[in-house]
Structure formats: structure tokens, C-alpha cells
């Protein structure tokens, strides 16, 4: 499998993911867990952000203290399930700019259909972290990343919660320059393009639309 794949196997993430997978988990709890897991995923996906130092005064004395080196961030939510992850990430980095790519998966063709696109005008100067909980065929992720590249983004990471091996392969083939972060790679897709064992339809479970 690809070297661009980063599996985030922190025990807290794995534990929360198991709770989310359970059929009996309520919408309220599922949404809360997405929020919590997003913070943990965000922590890992930003682990290598560069630091500089700044001279500050503590109540005791001066010190050269570490501070983020002004790396400008933009989170991009792939609507609508991406919004579940986005909220948790913004809890951790409230100053990040936010873009949205609206896509839905046509149920028959499994192709991504775009219905919305809005990102900061200086996207080319930012580290873009695109988020969507599910990477199944990867058609949505591939289309979202292509749209961001066409819009000028040139430093992109893709963060999901759960991926299928078929999707990981397709994504890496389409965008070998884009690191892919996920908490787990499941067994396979079913004939309808759903991840097995998976967690069902992420958007429906976050928003209670089923
Ligand atoms: C889900 C999910 C991804 C996509 C993954 O969205 O949030 O965007 O499917 O599938 P793929 O890798 O095969 O493209 P969906 O199309 O159900 O839209 P929603 O977020 O509005 O529910
Ligand atoms: N989208 C989802 O929300 N779940 C899947 O298993 C596949 C695509």
C-alpha cells in the first residue's frame, strides 16, 4: 500500500471509532464522538507544523518560547459529512480559515456531483487540510482535491476517519502528492460502494437523516 498513507492508531481514536461503529449508537452520541475524534485526528495531522520562537515575558522572567511559525491553515470540509469533523478541528485551531466543497455521491454511478465551492482567496498560500469522514471509492475525495488544485491549492492533506482499501489505492493513484490520513482501513467495499464493516452512512448518522 501507499507510502502516502498515515494510519492514526492512537488508542483513544480507536476506542471512539469502535463506539461510533456500533449500530445502536444514537445520533447525539455519534455527533459528540465525531467532534471528539476530530480533535484527536487534528492533533496528529498537524503534528509536524513548524515552530519558531518568540521572546515573551512570563510572570517570572523573559523566555524564548515556541510558537507556530505562521503556517497559514485552511480546513476544507467536504459537505456535508465533513462538517462533523470540521467542528472538532476548529475547537482545536479556532483561527484556521475554512473552505467548503459540496459534493454528493450519485447512488447509481457512485460518481461525485459538485454543488458548492467556496474557499479563501489566498488558498495557494495555505496548508489545506481537506476533511471527510469516509473514503469509500474515493471518487468524492479525488474530485474535491482536484477542485482545490484547480483553484490554486498546492499544499494539501486529506483527512478521513475510515477508508476502504480500494479507495486508498484510487486516491493515491489520482493524487500521489497528497498525504492521506485515516484512523482505519477497513476490509472492502460492498456492491453499493459502502465500507465493510464500516459505520454506515456518516452524513445520515451525524445529522440523523435516516
Ligand atoms: C459520503 C461521504 C463521502 C463519500 C464517500 O458522502 O461523506 O463524501 O460518501 O464515498 P466515495 O469515496 O465513494 O465518494 P455522501 O455522498 O453520502 O454525501 P453526504 O456527505 O451529503 O451525506
Ligand atoms: N459514504 C458513507 O457515508 N459510508 C460509506 O460506507 C461509504 C460512503
Short mmCIF file of C-alpha atoms and ligand atoms in Angstrom, two decimals:
data_model
loop_
_atom_site.label_atom_id
_atom_site.label_comp_id
_atom_site.label_asym_id
_atom_site.label_seq_id
_atom_site.Cartn_x
_atom_site.Cartn_y
_atom_site.Cartn_z
CA UNK A 1 0.00 0.00 0.00
CA UNK A 2 0.98 3.62 -0.47
CA UNK A 3 3.69 5.41 1.45
CA UNK A 4 1.47 8.49 1.49
CA UNK A 5 -0.94 6.73 3.82
CA UNK A 6 -0.78 7.63 7.51
CA UNK A 7 -2.81 5.45 9.85
CA UNK A 8 -3.55 7.23 13.09
CA UNK A 9 -3.77 4.39 15.57
CA UNK A 10 -3.90 6.29 18.86
CA UNK A 11 -5.81 4.15 21.40
CA UNK A 12 -8.32 6.92 22.17
CA UNK A 13 -9.13 7.26 18.47
CA UNK A 14 -9.53 3.52 18.02
CA UNK A 15 -11.78 3.32 21.09
CA UNK A 16 -14.02 6.17 19.96
CA UNK A 17 -14.18 4.77 16.44
CA UNK A 18 -15.49 1.49 17.84
CA UNK A 19 -18.22 3.34 19.72
CA UNK A 20 -19.15 5.13 16.50
CA UNK A 21 -19.34 1.92 14.51
CA UNK A 22 -21.94 0.39 16.84
CA UNK A 23 -25.35 0.23 15.22
CA UNK A 24 -27.08 1.24 18.46
CA UNK A 25 -25.09 4.47 18.96
CA UNK A 26 -27.55 7.38 18.93
CA UNK A 27 -27.29 10.43 16.68
CA UNK A 28 -26.47 12.59 19.68
CA UNK A 29 -23.64 10.32 20.83
CA UNK A 30 -22.35 9.77 17.30
CA UNK A 31 -22.13 13.53 16.75
CA UNK A 32 -20.36 14.02 20.06
CA UNK A 33 -17.87 11.27 19.19
CA UNK A 34 -17.14 12.78 15.75
CA UNK A 35 -16.37 16.03 17.49
CA UNK A 36 -14.03 14.41 19.99
CA UNK A 37 -12.29 12.19 17.45
CA UNK A 38 -11.81 15.17 15.12
CA UNK A 39 -9.77 16.94 17.78
CA UNK A 40 -7.53 13.91 18.17
CA UNK A 41 -7.15 13.49 14.40
CA UNK A 42 -6.38 17.18 14.06
CA UNK A 43 -3.65 16.85 16.68
CA UNK A 44 -1.99 14.12 14.60
CA UNK A 45 -2.40 15.71 11.18
CA UNK A 46 -0.75 18.92 12.43
CA UNK A 47 2.00 17.14 14.36
CA UNK A 48 4.79 18.36 12.04
CA UNK A 49 3.78 22.02 11.79
CA UNK A 50 6.93 24.12 12.01
CA UNK A 51 7.67 26.12 15.14
CA UNK A 52 9.64 29.28 15.67
CA UNK A 53 10.32 31.12 18.92
CA UNK A 54 9.10 34.41 20.27
CA UNK A 55 10.52 36.46 23.11
CA UNK A 56 7.84 36.69 25.81
CA UNK A 57 7.67 37.66 29.47
CA UNK A 58 6.33 35.10 31.89
CA UNK A 59 5.40 36.44 35.34
CA UNK A 60 8.91 35.28 36.35
CA UNK A 61 11.27 36.27 33.53
CA UNK A 62 11.86 36.58 29.80
CA UNK A 63 11.98 33.49 27.64
CA UNK A 64 12.25 32.46 24.01
CA UNK A 65 9.04 30.46 23.76
CA UNK A 66 7.96 28.11 20.95
CA UNK A 67 5.12 29.31 18.77
CA UNK A 68 3.70 28.16 15.41
CA UNK A 69 5.79 29.54 12.56
CA UNK A 70 2.92 31.41 10.97
CA UNK A 71 1.91 28.49 8.78
CA UNK A 72 -1.39 29.57 7.39
CA UNK A 73 -4.00 26.84 7.62
CA UNK A 74 -7.21 26.24 5.76
CA UNK A 75 -9.58 23.42 6.67
CA UNK A 76 -11.82 22.35 3.83
CA UNK A 77 -14.98 20.46 4.67
CA UNK A 78 -16.34 18.11 2.03
CA UNK A 79 -20.06 18.60 2.58
CA UNK A 80 -21.92 17.53 4.23
CA UNK A 81 -20.36 14.86 6.48
CA UNK A 82 -17.08 16.80 6.55
CA UNK A 83 -18.79 19.37 8.75
CA UNK A 84 -18.87 16.85 11.57
CA UNK A 85 -15.07 16.66 11.58
CA UNK A 86 -14.67 20.37 10.89
CA UNK A 87 -16.33 21.43 14.14
CA UNK A 88 -13.95 19.41 16.28
CA UNK A 89 -10.91 20.64 14.36
CA UNK A 90 -11.97 24.24 14.82
CA UNK A 91 -12.24 23.63 18.56
CA UNK A 92 -8.52 22.93 18.49
CA UNK A 93 -7.43 25.57 15.95
CA UNK A 94 -10.11 28.29 16.04
CA UNK A 95 -8.09 30.66 13.87
CA UNK A 96 -7.95 28.35 10.82
CA UNK A 97 -9.70 29.59 7.69
CA UNK A 98 -12.43 27.35 6.30
CA UNK A 99 -13.45 26.33 2.81
CA UNK A 100 -16.33 24.14 1.66
CA UNK A 101 -16.62 21.77 -1.27
CA UNK A 102 -20.17 20.48 -1.70
CA UNK A 103 -20.31 17.02 -3.25
CA UNK A 104 -22.75 14.18 -3.16
CA UNK A 105 -22.31 10.68 -4.41
CA UNK A 106 -24.72 9.68 -7.15
CA UNK A 107 -26.21 6.45 -5.81
CA UNK A 108 -26.25 4.71 -9.19
CA UNK A 109 -22.93 5.74 -10.72
CA UNK A 110 -21.05 6.38 -7.42
CA UNK A 111 -19.59 9.45 -9.14
CA UNK A 112 -19.22 12.68 -7.14
CA UNK A 113 -21.50 15.52 -8.18
CA UNK A 114 -20.40 19.04 -7.18
CA UNK A 115 -22.99 21.53 -5.94
CA UNK A 116 -20.94 24.09 -4.00
CA UNK A 117 -17.43 25.52 -3.84
CA UNK A 118 -16.12 28.33 -1.69
CA UNK A 119 -12.59 28.67 -0.30
CA UNK A 120 -10.41 31.57 0.91
CA UNK A 121 -8.98 33.62 -1.97
CA UNK A 122 -5.39 33.06 -0.76
CA UNK A 123 -5.73 29.26 -0.75
CA UNK A 124 -2.48 28.98 -2.74
CA UNK A 125 -0.57 30.32 0.30
CA UNK A 126 -2.11 27.95 2.82
CA UNK A 127 -1.64 24.43 4.05
CA UNK A 128 -5.00 22.90 3.15
CA UNK A 129 -6.40 20.07 5.26
CA UNK A 130 -9.45 18.64 3.49
CA UNK A 131 -11.75 16.58 5.71
CA UNK A 132 -14.45 13.99 5.08
CA UNK A 133 -15.10 11.08 7.46
CA UNK A 134 -15.46 8.46 4.74
CA UNK A 135 -13.21 7.47 1.83
CA UNK A 136 -15.04 4.65 0.06
CA UNK A 137 -14.47 4.55 -3.73
CA UNK A 138 -12.55 7.84 -3.17
CA UNK A 139 -14.46 9.44 -6.05
CA UNK A 140 -15.54 12.28 -3.73
CA UNK A 141 -12.08 12.81 -2.25
CA UNK A 142 -10.41 12.70 -5.65
CA UNK A 143 -12.89 15.24 -7.06
CA UNK A 144 -12.59 17.52 -4.00
CA UNK A 145 -8.80 17.54 -4.14
CA UNK A 146 -8.83 18.12 -7.91
CA UNK A 147 -11.18 21.07 -7.41
CA UNK A 148 -8.86 22.51 -4.76
CA UNK A 149 -5.83 22.08 -7.01
CA UNK A 150 -7.70 23.74 -9.90
CA UNK A 151 -8.47 26.60 -7.50
CA UNK A 152 -4.75 27.07 -6.77
CA UNK A 153 -4.10 24.92 -3.68
CA UNK A 154 -0.68 23.33 -3.85
CA UNK A 155 -0.11 22.00 -0.33
CA UNK A 156 -2.93 19.64 0.55
CA UNK A 157 -3.51 16.87 3.10
CA UNK A 158 -6.63 14.72 3.14
CA UNK A 159 -8.01 13.58 6.48
CA UNK A 160 -10.71 10.96 6.89
CA UNK A 161 -11.84 8.67 9.66
CA UNK A 162 -12.38 5.46 7.76
CA UNK A 163 -11.14 4.26 4.38
CA UNK A 164 -11.62 1.28 2.09
CA UNK A 165 -8.52 -0.32 0.53
CA UNK A 166 -10.00 0.30 -2.93
CA UNK A 167 -10.36 4.00 -2.12
CA UNK A 168 -6.86 4.33 -0.72
CA UNK A 169 -5.42 2.86 -3.89
CA UNK A 170 -7.54 5.04 -6.18
CA UNK A 171 -6.78 8.18 -4.20
CA UNK A 172 -3.07 7.57 -4.21
CA UNK A 173 -3.12 6.91 -7.94
CA UNK A 174 -5.01 10.15 -8.64
CA UNK A 175 -3.15 12.34 -6.13
CA UNK A 176 0.19 10.75 -5.18
CA UNK A 177 1.36 14.14 -3.90
CA UNK A 178 -1.39 14.38 -1.27
CA UNK A 179 -0.80 12.64 2.08
CA UNK A 180 -3.81 10.67 3.26
CA UNK A 181 -4.55 10.38 6.98
CA UNK A 182 -7.08 7.91 8.36
CA UNK A 183 -7.86 6.13 11.63
CA UNK A 184 -8.50 2.79 9.91
CA UNK A 185 -8.55 0.99 6.58
CA UNK A 186 -11.43 -1.48 6.61
CA UNK A 187 -11.84 -4.76 4.69
CA UNK A 188 -13.63 -3.83 1.47
CA UNK A 189 -16.50 -2.05 -0.29
CA UNK A 190 -19.83 -3.74 -0.83
CA UNK A 191 -21.61 -3.70 -4.21
CA UNK A 192 -23.32 -0.41 -3.30
CA UNK A 193 -19.99 1.27 -2.52
CA UNK A 194 -20.33 1.16 1.28
CA UNK A 195 -17.39 0.36 3.50
CA UNK A 196 -17.40 -3.02 5.30
CA UNK A 197 -17.50 -3.37 8.24
CA UNK A 198 -17.63 0.45 8.24
CA UNK A 199 -20.04 2.55 10.24
CA UNK A 200 -22.85 3.08 7.75
CA UNK A 201 -23.68 6.41 6.15
CA UNK A 202 -21.65 9.03 8.02
CA UNK A 203 -23.78 12.01 6.95
CA UNK A 204 -27.00 10.28 7.98
CA UNK A 205 -25.54 9.26 11.31
CA UNK A 206 -24.18 12.74 12.09
CA UNK A 207 -27.32 14.59 11.08
CA UNK A 208 -29.94 11.95 11.87
CA UNK A 209 -31.39 11.95 8.37
CA UNK A 210 -32.22 8.29 8.06
C1 LIG B 1 -20.29 10.25 1.72
C2 LIG B 1 -19.01 10.62 2.46
C3 LIG B 1 -18.07 10.95 1.34
C4 LIG B 1 -18.49 9.97 0.27
C5 LIG B 1 -17.53 8.83 0.25
O1 LIG B 1 -20.93 11.40 1.31
O2 LIG B 1 -19.18 11.67 3.37
O3 LIG B 1 -18.17 12.26 0.87
O4 LIG B 1 -19.80 9.50 0.62
O5 LIG B 1 -17.81 7.98 -0.79
P1 LIG B 1 -16.85 7.82 -2.05
O6 LIG B 1 -15.46 7.70 -1.50
O7 LIG B 1 -17.34 6.56 -2.70
O8 LIG B 1 -17.01 9.01 -2.93
P2 LIG B 1 -22.36 11.38 0.58
O9 LIG B 1 -22.19 11.38 -0.88
O10 LIG B 1 -23.22 10.31 1.17
O11 LIG B 1 -22.91 12.81 0.92
P3 LIG B 1 -23.27 13.49 2.32
O12 LIG B 1 -21.96 13.83 2.98
O13 LIG B 1 -24.01 14.68 1.88
O14 LIG B 1 -24.08 12.53 3.13
N1 LIG B 2 -20.21 7.04 2.45
C1 LIG B 2 -20.54 6.75 3.74
O1 LIG B 2 -21.02 7.62 4.47
N2 LIG B 2 -20.34 5.50 4.18
C2 LIG B 2 -19.80 4.55 3.41
O2 LIG B 2 -19.62 3.41 3.90
C3 LIG B 2 -19.48 4.85 2.08
C4 LIG B 2 -19.69 6.12 1.63
#
